Short mmCIF file of C-alpha atoms in Angstrom, two decimals:
data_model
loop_
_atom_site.label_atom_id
_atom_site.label_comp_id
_atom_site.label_asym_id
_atom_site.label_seq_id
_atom_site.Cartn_x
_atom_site.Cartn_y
_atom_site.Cartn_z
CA UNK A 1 0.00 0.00 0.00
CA UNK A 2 2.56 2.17 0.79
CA UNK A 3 4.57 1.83 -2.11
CA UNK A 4 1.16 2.02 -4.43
CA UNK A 5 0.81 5.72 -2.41
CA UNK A 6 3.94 6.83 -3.11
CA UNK A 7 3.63 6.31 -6.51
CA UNK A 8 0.63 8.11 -6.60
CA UNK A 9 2.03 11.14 -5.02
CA UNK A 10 4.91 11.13 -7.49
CA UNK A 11 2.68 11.20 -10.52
CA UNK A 12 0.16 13.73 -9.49
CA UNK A 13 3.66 16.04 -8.66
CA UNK A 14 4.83 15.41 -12.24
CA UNK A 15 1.44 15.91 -14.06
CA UNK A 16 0.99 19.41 -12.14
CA UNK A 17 4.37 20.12 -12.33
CA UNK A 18 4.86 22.33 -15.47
CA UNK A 19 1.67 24.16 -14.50
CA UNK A 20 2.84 25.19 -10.88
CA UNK A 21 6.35 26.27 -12.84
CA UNK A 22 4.11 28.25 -15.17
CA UNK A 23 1.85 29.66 -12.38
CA UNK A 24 5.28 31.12 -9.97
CA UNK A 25 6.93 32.27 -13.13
CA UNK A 26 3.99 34.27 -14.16
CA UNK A 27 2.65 35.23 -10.65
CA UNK A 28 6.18 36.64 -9.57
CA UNK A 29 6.05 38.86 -12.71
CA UNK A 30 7.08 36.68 -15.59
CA UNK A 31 6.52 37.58 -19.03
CA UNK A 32 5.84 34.24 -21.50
CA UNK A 33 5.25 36.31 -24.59
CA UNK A 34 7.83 36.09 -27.50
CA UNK A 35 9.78 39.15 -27.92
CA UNK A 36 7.86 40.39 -31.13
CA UNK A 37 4.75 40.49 -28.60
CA UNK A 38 6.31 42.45 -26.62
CA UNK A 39 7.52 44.59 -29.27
CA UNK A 40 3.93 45.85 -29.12
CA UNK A 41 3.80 47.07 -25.77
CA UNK A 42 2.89 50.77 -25.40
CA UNK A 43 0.61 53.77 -27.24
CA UNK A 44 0.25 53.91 -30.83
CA UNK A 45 -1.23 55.73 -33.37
CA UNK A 46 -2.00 53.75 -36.79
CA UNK A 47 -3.32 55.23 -39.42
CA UNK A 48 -4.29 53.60 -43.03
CA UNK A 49 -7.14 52.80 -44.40
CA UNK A 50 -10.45 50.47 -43.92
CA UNK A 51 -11.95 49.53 -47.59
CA UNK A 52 -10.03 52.30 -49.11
CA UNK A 53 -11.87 55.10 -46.34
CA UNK A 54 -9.20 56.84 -44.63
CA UNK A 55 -8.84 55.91 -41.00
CA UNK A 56 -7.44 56.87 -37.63
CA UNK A 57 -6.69 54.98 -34.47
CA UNK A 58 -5.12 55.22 -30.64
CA UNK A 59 -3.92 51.65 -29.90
CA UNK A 60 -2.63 50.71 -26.47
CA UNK A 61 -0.88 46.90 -26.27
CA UNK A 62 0.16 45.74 -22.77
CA UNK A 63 0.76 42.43 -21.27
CA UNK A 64 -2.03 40.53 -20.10
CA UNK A 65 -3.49 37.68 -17.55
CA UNK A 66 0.49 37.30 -16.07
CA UNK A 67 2.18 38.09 -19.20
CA UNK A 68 0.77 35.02 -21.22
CA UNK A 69 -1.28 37.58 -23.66
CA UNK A 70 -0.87 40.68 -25.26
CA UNK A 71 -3.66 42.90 -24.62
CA UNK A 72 -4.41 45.39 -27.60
CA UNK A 73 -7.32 48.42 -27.17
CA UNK A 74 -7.89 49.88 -30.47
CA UNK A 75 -10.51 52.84 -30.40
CA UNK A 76 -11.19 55.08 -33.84
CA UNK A 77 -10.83 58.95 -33.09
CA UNK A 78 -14.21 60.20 -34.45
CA UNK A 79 -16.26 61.68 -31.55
CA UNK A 80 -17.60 59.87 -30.85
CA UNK A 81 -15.97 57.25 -31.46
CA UNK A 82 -17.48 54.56 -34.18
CA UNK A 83 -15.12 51.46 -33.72
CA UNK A 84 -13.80 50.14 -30.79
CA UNK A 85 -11.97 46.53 -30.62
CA UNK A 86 -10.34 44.51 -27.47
CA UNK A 87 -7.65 42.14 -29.02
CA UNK A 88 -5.97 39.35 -26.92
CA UNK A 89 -3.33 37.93 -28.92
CA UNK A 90 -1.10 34.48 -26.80
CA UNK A 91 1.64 32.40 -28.31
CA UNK A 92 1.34 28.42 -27.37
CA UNK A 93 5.29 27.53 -27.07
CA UNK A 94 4.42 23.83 -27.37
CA UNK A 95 2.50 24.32 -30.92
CA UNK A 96 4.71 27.18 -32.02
CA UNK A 97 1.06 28.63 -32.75
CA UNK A 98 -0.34 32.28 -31.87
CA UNK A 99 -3.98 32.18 -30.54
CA UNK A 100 -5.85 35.45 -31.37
CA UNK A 101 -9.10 36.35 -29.57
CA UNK A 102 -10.65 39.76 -31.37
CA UNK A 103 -13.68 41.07 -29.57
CA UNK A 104 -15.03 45.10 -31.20
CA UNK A 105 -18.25 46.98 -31.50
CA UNK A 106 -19.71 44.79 -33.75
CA UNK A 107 -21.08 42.47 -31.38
CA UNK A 108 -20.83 39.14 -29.22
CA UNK A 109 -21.25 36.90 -32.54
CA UNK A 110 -18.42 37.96 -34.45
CA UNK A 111 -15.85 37.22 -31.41
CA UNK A 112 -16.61 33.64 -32.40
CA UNK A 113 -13.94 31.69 -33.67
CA UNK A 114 -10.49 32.34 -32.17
CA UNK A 115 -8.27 33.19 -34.71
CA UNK A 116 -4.52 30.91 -34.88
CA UNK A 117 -1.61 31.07 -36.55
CA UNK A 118 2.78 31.51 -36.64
CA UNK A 119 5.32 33.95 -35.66
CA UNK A 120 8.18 33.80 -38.57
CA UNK A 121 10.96 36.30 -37.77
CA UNK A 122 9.39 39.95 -37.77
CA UNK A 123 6.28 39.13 -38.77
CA UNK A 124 3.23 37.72 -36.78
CA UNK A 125 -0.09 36.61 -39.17
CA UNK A 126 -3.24 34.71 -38.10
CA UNK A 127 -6.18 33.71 -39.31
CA UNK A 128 -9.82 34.05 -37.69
CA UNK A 129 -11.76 31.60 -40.13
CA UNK A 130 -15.40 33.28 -39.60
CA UNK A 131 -18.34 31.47 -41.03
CA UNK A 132 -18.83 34.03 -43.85
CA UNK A 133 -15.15 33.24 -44.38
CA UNK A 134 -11.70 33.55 -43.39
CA UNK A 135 -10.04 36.68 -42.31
CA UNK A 136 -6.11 37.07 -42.10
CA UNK A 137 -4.14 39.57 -40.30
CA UNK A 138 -0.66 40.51 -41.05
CA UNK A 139 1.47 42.02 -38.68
CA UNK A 140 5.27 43.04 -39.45
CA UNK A 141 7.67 44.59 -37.26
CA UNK A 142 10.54 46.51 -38.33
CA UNK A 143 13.37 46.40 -35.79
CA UNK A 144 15.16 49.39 -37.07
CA UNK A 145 12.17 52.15 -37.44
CA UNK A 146 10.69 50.49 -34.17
CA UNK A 147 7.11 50.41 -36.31
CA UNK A 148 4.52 47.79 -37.36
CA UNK A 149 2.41 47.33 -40.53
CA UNK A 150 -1.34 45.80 -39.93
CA UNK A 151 -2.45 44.09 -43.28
CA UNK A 152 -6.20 42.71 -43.02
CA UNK A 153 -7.37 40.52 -45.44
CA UNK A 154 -10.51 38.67 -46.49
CA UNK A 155 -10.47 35.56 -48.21
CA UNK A 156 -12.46 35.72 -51.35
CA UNK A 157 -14.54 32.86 -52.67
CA UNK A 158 -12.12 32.10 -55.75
CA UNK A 159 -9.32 31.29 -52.94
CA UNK A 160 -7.15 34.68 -53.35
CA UNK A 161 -7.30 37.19 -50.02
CA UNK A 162 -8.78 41.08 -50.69
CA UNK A 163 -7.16 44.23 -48.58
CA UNK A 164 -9.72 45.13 -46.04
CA UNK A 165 -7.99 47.31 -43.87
CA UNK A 166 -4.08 48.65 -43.14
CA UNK A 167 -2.39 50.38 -41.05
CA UNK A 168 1.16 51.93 -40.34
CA UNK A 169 1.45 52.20 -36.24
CA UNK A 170 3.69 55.14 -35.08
CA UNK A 171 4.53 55.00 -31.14
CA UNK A 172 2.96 58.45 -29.44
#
């Protein structure tokens, strides 16, 4: 019995293992986010276009719930204002796959499905496959201006992807 106990203990310590590592990492501060993540930390303003209007936006990015998602607040500057969106963007290390959750003005329904995806290099791109059809974002860093480029795409029924919206983000 006791040896049948012990064993016990010793797998229920190795199965919660990683996620009590995970837990004091992040509760004493720790930041999990790859470093192009973070490379979106702070206040921005991006300005572009949405189908070919002109458009303007204050963006603030910070780390979220323990540093395991960026946390983007992107609000138009009409007054008032006509668009706002809540964007959590996470990176699963075991999968090498972002996970995107983007939540705006539109509604409860079109937060449904998560959107997933890669990090390669500079440039971070997922894709949120809606039911009326899938929707890619496009985001590239450039180390040496400190800037980002938003590309957002919708897929088209022929298979080729259609600018919908972009955006050059300049730190404030």
């Amino acid at each position: 019995m006791t040896r049948q106990f012990a064993a016990l203990i010793t797998t229920c310590t190795l199965l919660t293992m990683p996620a009590a590592i995970h837990a004091q990492a992040t509760a004493a501060g720790g930041d999990v986010r790859p470093e192009i993540l973070r490379q979106l930390d702070g206040a921005w303003t991006m300005t572009g276009d949405v189908r070919g209007k002109p458009a303007t936006y204050r963006m603030v990015a910070k780390p979220a719930l323990h540093g395991t998602f960026t946390e983007l607040r992107m609000q138009d500057v009409q007054v008032p204002a006509q668009y706002e969106a809540a964007v959590f963007v996470g990176y699963d290390a075991a999968s090498k796959t972002i996970i995107a959750h983007w939540m705006d003005s539109f509604g409860a329904k079109y937060s449904v499905p998560h959107g997933s995806g890669d990090i390669a290099g500079n440039v971070v791109t997922f894709t949120i496959p809606y039911p009326s059809g899938p929707f890619r974002n496009t985001w590239r860093f450039d180390p040496a201006s400190a800037t980002w480029q938003f590309a957002l795409e919708a897929a088209q029924p022929d298979g080729s992807w259609k600018h919908f919206a972009g955006y050059a983000l300049r730190r404030d």
